[in-house]
Structure formats: C-alpha cells, structure tokens
C-alpha cells in the first residue's frame, strides 16, 4: 500500500534529520569528547545506511526530495508518487527537528542563534562562502549523490552493497561541503531546522531547495544516459 511507503519515508527522514542534525547540535563540540566534523559526516551517512536496510524494501528509502526527483528524472521512479513522497519527507524532517529542539533546549544556555544545524551562505556559511559558491557546491554534490545512487542500485551492480556505497557517498559529501553550506543536498533536512531558527534560515532556505533539486535532476539524467539499463520504471533505493 502506498500509505506504508509514505509512512516509511516519513520515519526515515525523521531519523536522518534527528540523528544527523542532532550530532551537529548536541555532540559536535561537546566538551573534551566532541565528535567534530568527521563525526557529523559519518552520522549523516550512517543514518542513510541504517534506514536503507530498514525500509529500502518498503519505500526505496529516498529520505530526500532531491533523490525522489532525481530518480524520477532518471526513469527509476513514477512521477505520480513524487509529490506524496516529498510531503512525507518534509513532515518527517520537521518532526525530527522538533524532537531535537525539545532535547537541545533542555540545556542551560541553549540559543537558536547558534544555527541549530541550519544551512546557509554568506555570513551564515560556516566558512563564510558566497551564495554562488554555495549554489555550485550544492548542485554538484547532489548531482554526484544521485549518480552514485543510480549506479549502486543498478541491476548489474554488486548485490547488497547499495546502502554502504550510498551512505559513504553522503559521508564524503559532508566532509567536503560542511564548511561551505553546512551541507544540505536535501531540501527536507534543510527545512526542518530552518522552521525553528526562522529569520535568516528561512530567507536562505530557497537555495537549499533549488540547488539540490537541480543537482538531483542532473545526476539522474546523466546516469540514465550513461548506463545501459533497460527502459522502464523501477523504484530506486537510497
């Protein structure tokens, strides 16, 4: 049933947002034992790996509007399911951010001004990178992410390794792009924290919808052209 697919996407995106953003908000700079940028990158990657094994057989485990749109552009996902998947993903991301807020706000001195793992450019980029740099980075990273997803889930790819390849790709993406935009490549993940931060985070949120969606389409179309996969729609797995 489609309702189960939507529920799986909601739960999976909840987990990605809560765990990934939670690692940045709660653990990245924790005194003396903080996990740092490397730990945050691996947490995002592991959230995808764990959910791919858990719900990949139910919904395909997209967890990301850019992945859903990219798989559709690549001929792997039906267009009629794109909007319901995206709605479920955004709801899941908001729920994940909400739970993270409940936990994080329980610490004395908590302040949303710290960013709450929101994505940004210019003054709100961790490395003060420009709008153009952020746009190019997000498009490129998302395009390559879709390229890896399409390849790892191809019928001729080694069986059983797709979740690891995709999760490790997300780790690599974060290691490169956290300084630039705090790494989105996922409009739902960006929307959840931005709703709680408000102000600048909402004003800059457009970039983290536009750039990943463009990148997703590019990655899906390029891989579709490159591969010799038979025509027809199959549900892609993230």
PDB file of C-alpha atoms in Angstrom, residues 68-204:
ATOM      1  CA  UNK A  68      12.948  11.405  -5.363  1.00  0.00           C
ATOM      2  CA  UNK A  69      13.000  13.989  -8.153  1.00  0.00           C
ATOM      3  CA  UNK A  70      16.366  12.736  -9.430  1.00  0.00           C
ATOM      4  CA  UNK A  71      15.202   9.128  -9.549  1.00  0.00           C
ATOM      5  CA  UNK A  72      12.101  10.237 -11.430  1.00  0.00           C
ATOM      6  CA  UNK A  73      14.255  12.136 -13.937  1.00  0.00           C
ATOM      7  CA  UNK A  74      16.435   9.042 -14.253  1.00  0.00           C
ATOM      8  CA  UNK A  75      13.460   6.819 -15.059  1.00  0.00           C
ATOM      9  CA  UNK A  76      13.560   4.955 -11.770  1.00  0.00           C
ATOM     10  CA  UNK A  77      10.501   6.362 -10.022  1.00  0.00           C
ATOM     11  CA  UNK A  78       6.918   7.157 -11.146  1.00  0.00           C
ATOM     12  CA  UNK A  79       6.052  10.830 -11.424  1.00  0.00           C
ATOM     13  CA  UNK A  80       2.682  10.265  -9.756  1.00  0.00           C
ATOM     14  CA  UNK A  81       4.418   9.445  -6.473  1.00  0.00           C
ATOM     15  CA  UNK A  82       6.846  12.375  -6.364  1.00  0.00           C
ATOM     16  CA  UNK A  83       4.650  14.883  -4.501  1.00  0.00           C
ATOM     17  CA  UNK A  84       3.363  12.419  -1.843  1.00  0.00           C
ATOM     18  CA  UNK A  85       6.924  11.271  -1.167  1.00  0.00           C
ATOM     19  CA  UNK A  86       8.154  14.843  -0.799  1.00  0.00           C
ATOM     20  CA  UNK A  87       5.299  15.748   1.559  1.00  0.00           C
ATOM     21  CA  UNK A  88       6.084  12.727   3.744  1.00  0.00           C
ATOM     22  CA  UNK A  89       9.791  13.575   3.768  1.00  0.00           C
ATOM     23  CA  UNK A  90       9.231  17.183   4.785  1.00  0.00           C
ATOM     24  CA  UNK A  91       6.844  16.178   7.577  1.00  0.00           C
ATOM     25  CA  UNK A  92       9.395  13.659   8.830  1.00  0.00           C
ATOM     26  CA  UNK A  93      12.178  16.248   8.784  1.00  0.00           C
ATOM     27  CA  UNK A  94      10.072  18.754  10.707  1.00  0.00           C
ATOM     28  CA  UNK A  95       9.235  16.083  13.287  1.00  0.00           C
ATOM     29  CA  UNK A  96      12.928  15.212  13.634  1.00  0.00           C
ATOM     30  CA  UNK A  97      13.860  18.863  14.117  1.00  0.00           C
ATOM     31  CA  UNK A  98      11.048  19.297  16.638  1.00  0.00           C
ATOM     32  CA  UNK A  99      12.266  16.398  18.778  1.00  0.00           C
ATOM     33  CA  UNK A 100      15.817  17.691  18.548  1.00  0.00           C
ATOM     34  CA  UNK A 101      14.624  21.112  19.713  1.00  0.00           C
ATOM     35  CA  UNK A 102      12.883  19.574  22.738  1.00  0.00           C
ATOM     36  CA  UNK A 103      16.106  17.825  23.751  1.00  0.00           C
ATOM     37  CA  UNK A 104      18.553  20.608  22.883  1.00  0.00           C
ATOM     38  CA  UNK A 105      16.521  23.290  24.647  1.00  0.00           C
ATOM     39  CA  UNK A 106      16.838  21.322  27.879  1.00  0.00           C
ATOM     40  CA  UNK A 107      20.424  22.501  28.246  1.00  0.00           C
ATOM     41  CA  UNK A 108      21.091  25.721  30.115  1.00  0.00           C
ATOM     42  CA  UNK A 109      22.169  28.483  27.773  1.00  0.00           C
ATOM     43  CA  UNK A 110      20.725  26.893  24.625  1.00  0.00           C
ATOM     44  CA  UNK A 111      20.225  29.503  21.916  1.00  0.00           C
ATOM     45  CA  UNK A 112      18.840  29.077  18.407  1.00  0.00           C
ATOM     46  CA  UNK A 113      21.216  31.855  17.342  1.00  0.00           C
ATOM     47  CA  UNK A 114      23.829  29.115  17.141  1.00  0.00           C
ATOM     48  CA  UNK A 115      22.151  27.978  13.948  1.00  0.00           C
ATOM     49  CA  UNK A 116      20.559  24.705  15.049  1.00  0.00           C
ATOM     50  CA  UNK A 117      22.324  22.892  12.161  1.00  0.00           C
ATOM     51  CA  UNK A 118      20.620  25.124   9.581  1.00  0.00           C
ATOM     52  CA  UNK A 119      22.133  25.582   6.157  1.00  0.00           C
ATOM     53  CA  UNK A 120      23.333  28.958   4.987  1.00  0.00           C
ATOM     54  CA  UNK A 121      25.581  31.032   2.767  1.00  0.00           C
ATOM     55  CA  UNK A 122      27.437  34.332   3.167  1.00  0.00           C
ATOM     56  CA  UNK A 123      27.556  35.339   6.811  1.00  0.00           C
ATOM     57  CA  UNK A 124      25.679  32.141   7.713  1.00  0.00           C
ATOM     58  CA  UNK A 125      28.058  29.793   5.942  1.00  0.00           C
ATOM     59  CA  UNK A 126      30.427  28.073   8.419  1.00  0.00           C
ATOM     60  CA  UNK A 127      33.343  29.223   6.244  1.00  0.00           C
ATOM     61  CA  UNK A 128      31.657  32.449   5.052  1.00  0.00           C
ATOM     62  CA  UNK A 129      31.331  31.171   1.489  1.00  0.00           C
ATOM     63  CA  UNK A 130      29.306  33.193  -1.025  1.00  0.00           C
ATOM     64  CA  UNK A 131      25.881  32.484  -2.475  1.00  0.00           C
ATOM     65  CA  UNK A 132      27.477  31.415  -5.772  1.00  0.00           C
ATOM     66  CA  UNK A 133      29.900  29.071  -4.038  1.00  0.00           C
ATOM     67  CA  UNK A 134      27.054  27.543  -2.041  1.00  0.00           C
ATOM     68  CA  UNK A 135      24.902  27.104  -5.148  1.00  0.00           C
ATOM     69  CA  UNK A 136      27.661  25.430  -7.168  1.00  0.00           C
ATOM     70  CA  UNK A 137      28.614  23.194  -4.244  1.00  0.00           C
ATOM     71  CA  UNK A 138      25.040  22.041  -3.572  1.00  0.00           C
ATOM     72  CA  UNK A 139      24.273  21.373  -7.242  1.00  0.00           C
ATOM     73  CA  UNK A 140      27.496  19.429  -7.745  1.00  0.00           C
ATOM     74  CA  UNK A 141      27.261  17.396  -4.557  1.00  0.00           C
ATOM     75  CA  UNK A 142      23.632  16.461  -5.152  1.00  0.00           C
ATOM     76  CA  UNK A 143      24.284  15.537  -8.781  1.00  0.00           C
ATOM     77  CA  UNK A 144      27.098  13.212  -7.751  1.00  0.00           C
ATOM     78  CA  UNK A 145      24.982  11.783  -4.944  1.00  0.00           C
ATOM     79  CA  UNK A 146      22.279  10.842  -7.454  1.00  0.00           C
ATOM     80  CA  UNK A 147      24.913   9.447  -9.793  1.00  0.00           C
ATOM     81  CA  UNK A 148      26.139   7.133  -7.017  1.00  0.00           C
ATOM     82  CA  UNK A 149      22.575   6.169  -6.033  1.00  0.00           C
ATOM     83  CA  UNK A 150      21.642   5.333  -9.628  1.00  0.00           C
ATOM     84  CA  UNK A 151      24.799   3.282 -10.096  1.00  0.00           C
ATOM     85  CA  UNK A 152      24.683   1.471  -6.765  1.00  0.00           C
ATOM     86  CA  UNK A 153      21.068   0.400  -7.354  1.00  0.00           C
ATOM     87  CA  UNK A 154      21.575  -0.590 -10.987  1.00  0.00           C
ATOM     88  CA  UNK A 155      20.559  -4.138 -11.807  1.00  0.00           C
ATOM     89  CA  UNK A 156      24.160  -5.050 -12.650  1.00  0.00           C
ATOM     90  CA  UNK A 157      25.704  -3.533  -9.521  1.00  0.00           C
ATOM     91  CA  UNK A 158      27.023  -5.897  -6.813  1.00  0.00           C
ATOM     92  CA  UNK A 159      24.039  -7.092  -4.835  1.00  0.00           C
ATOM     93  CA  UNK A 160      23.601  -5.977  -1.239  1.00  0.00           C
ATOM     94  CA  UNK A 161      26.164  -3.166  -1.212  1.00  0.00           C
ATOM     95  CA  UNK A 162      23.992  -0.232  -2.297  1.00  0.00           C
ATOM     96  CA  UNK A 163      23.295   1.095   1.240  1.00  0.00           C
ATOM     97  CA  UNK A 164      27.014   1.172   2.048  1.00  0.00           C
ATOM     98  CA  UNK A 165      28.003   2.896  -1.189  1.00  0.00           C
ATOM     99  CA  UNK A 166      25.256   5.493  -0.793  1.00  0.00           C
ATOM    100  CA  UNK A 167      25.937   6.103   2.897  1.00  0.00           C
ATOM    101  CA  UNK A 168      29.662   6.505   2.300  1.00  0.00           C
ATOM    102  CA  UNK A 169      28.949   8.910  -0.561  1.00  0.00           C
ATOM    103  CA  UNK A 170      26.946  11.051   1.862  1.00  0.00           C
ATOM    104  CA  UNK A 171      29.835  10.960   4.348  1.00  0.00           C
ATOM    105  CA  UNK A 172      32.214  12.200   1.635  1.00  0.00           C
ATOM    106  CA  UNK A 173      29.787  14.931   0.610  1.00  0.00           C
ATOM    107  CA  UNK A 174      29.590  16.216   4.180  1.00  0.00           C
ATOM    108  CA  UNK A 175      33.348  16.117   4.673  1.00  0.00           C
ATOM    109  CA  UNK A 176      33.792  18.399   1.674  1.00  0.00           C
ATOM    110  CA  UNK A 177      30.808  20.728   1.959  1.00  0.00           C
ATOM    111  CA  UNK A 178      30.094  21.309   5.663  1.00  0.00           C
ATOM    112  CA  UNK A 179      32.408  24.365   5.622  1.00  0.00           C
ATOM    113  CA  UNK A 180      30.587  25.775   2.585  1.00  0.00           C
ATOM    114  CA  UNK A 181      26.861  25.455   3.427  1.00  0.00           C
ATOM    115  CA  UNK A 182      26.737  23.160   6.450  1.00  0.00           C
ATOM    116  CA  UNK A 183      25.725  20.598   3.791  1.00  0.00           C
ATOM    117  CA  UNK A 184      22.180  20.246   2.634  1.00  0.00           C
ATOM    118  CA  UNK A 185      21.855  18.158  -0.582  1.00  0.00           C
ATOM    119  CA  UNK A 186      18.423  17.514   0.936  1.00  0.00           C
ATOM    120  CA  UNK A 187      15.623  20.131   0.961  1.00  0.00           C
ATOM    121  CA  UNK A 188      13.655  18.317   3.672  1.00  0.00           C
ATOM    122  CA  UNK A 189      16.643  18.163   6.034  1.00  0.00           C
ATOM    123  CA  UNK A 190      17.148  21.903   5.463  1.00  0.00           C
ATOM    124  CA  UNK A 191      13.501  22.790   6.046  1.00  0.00           C
ATOM    125  CA  UNK A 192      13.160  21.168   9.471  1.00  0.00           C
ATOM    126  CA  UNK A 193      15.806  23.188  11.348  1.00  0.00           C
ATOM    127  CA  UNK A 194      15.078  26.386   9.366  1.00  0.00           C
ATOM    128  CA  UNK A 195      11.493  26.479  10.635  1.00  0.00           C
ATOM    129  CA  UNK A 196      12.760  26.644  14.214  1.00  0.00           C
ATOM    130  CA  UNK A 197      15.539  29.152  13.583  1.00  0.00           C
ATOM    131  CA  UNK A 198      13.354  31.420  11.424  1.00  0.00           C
ATOM    132  CA  UNK A 199      14.757  34.741  10.180  1.00  0.00           C
ATOM    133  CA  UNK A 200      17.864  34.281   8.057  1.00  0.00           C
ATOM    134  CA  UNK A 201      17.445  30.497   7.879  1.00  0.00           C
ATOM    135  CA  UNK A 202      14.036  30.808   6.225  1.00  0.00           C
ATOM    136  CA  UNK A 203      15.232  33.641   3.991  1.00  0.00           C
ATOM    137  CA  UNK A 204      18.063  31.473   2.672  1.00  0.00           C
TER     138      UNK A 204
END
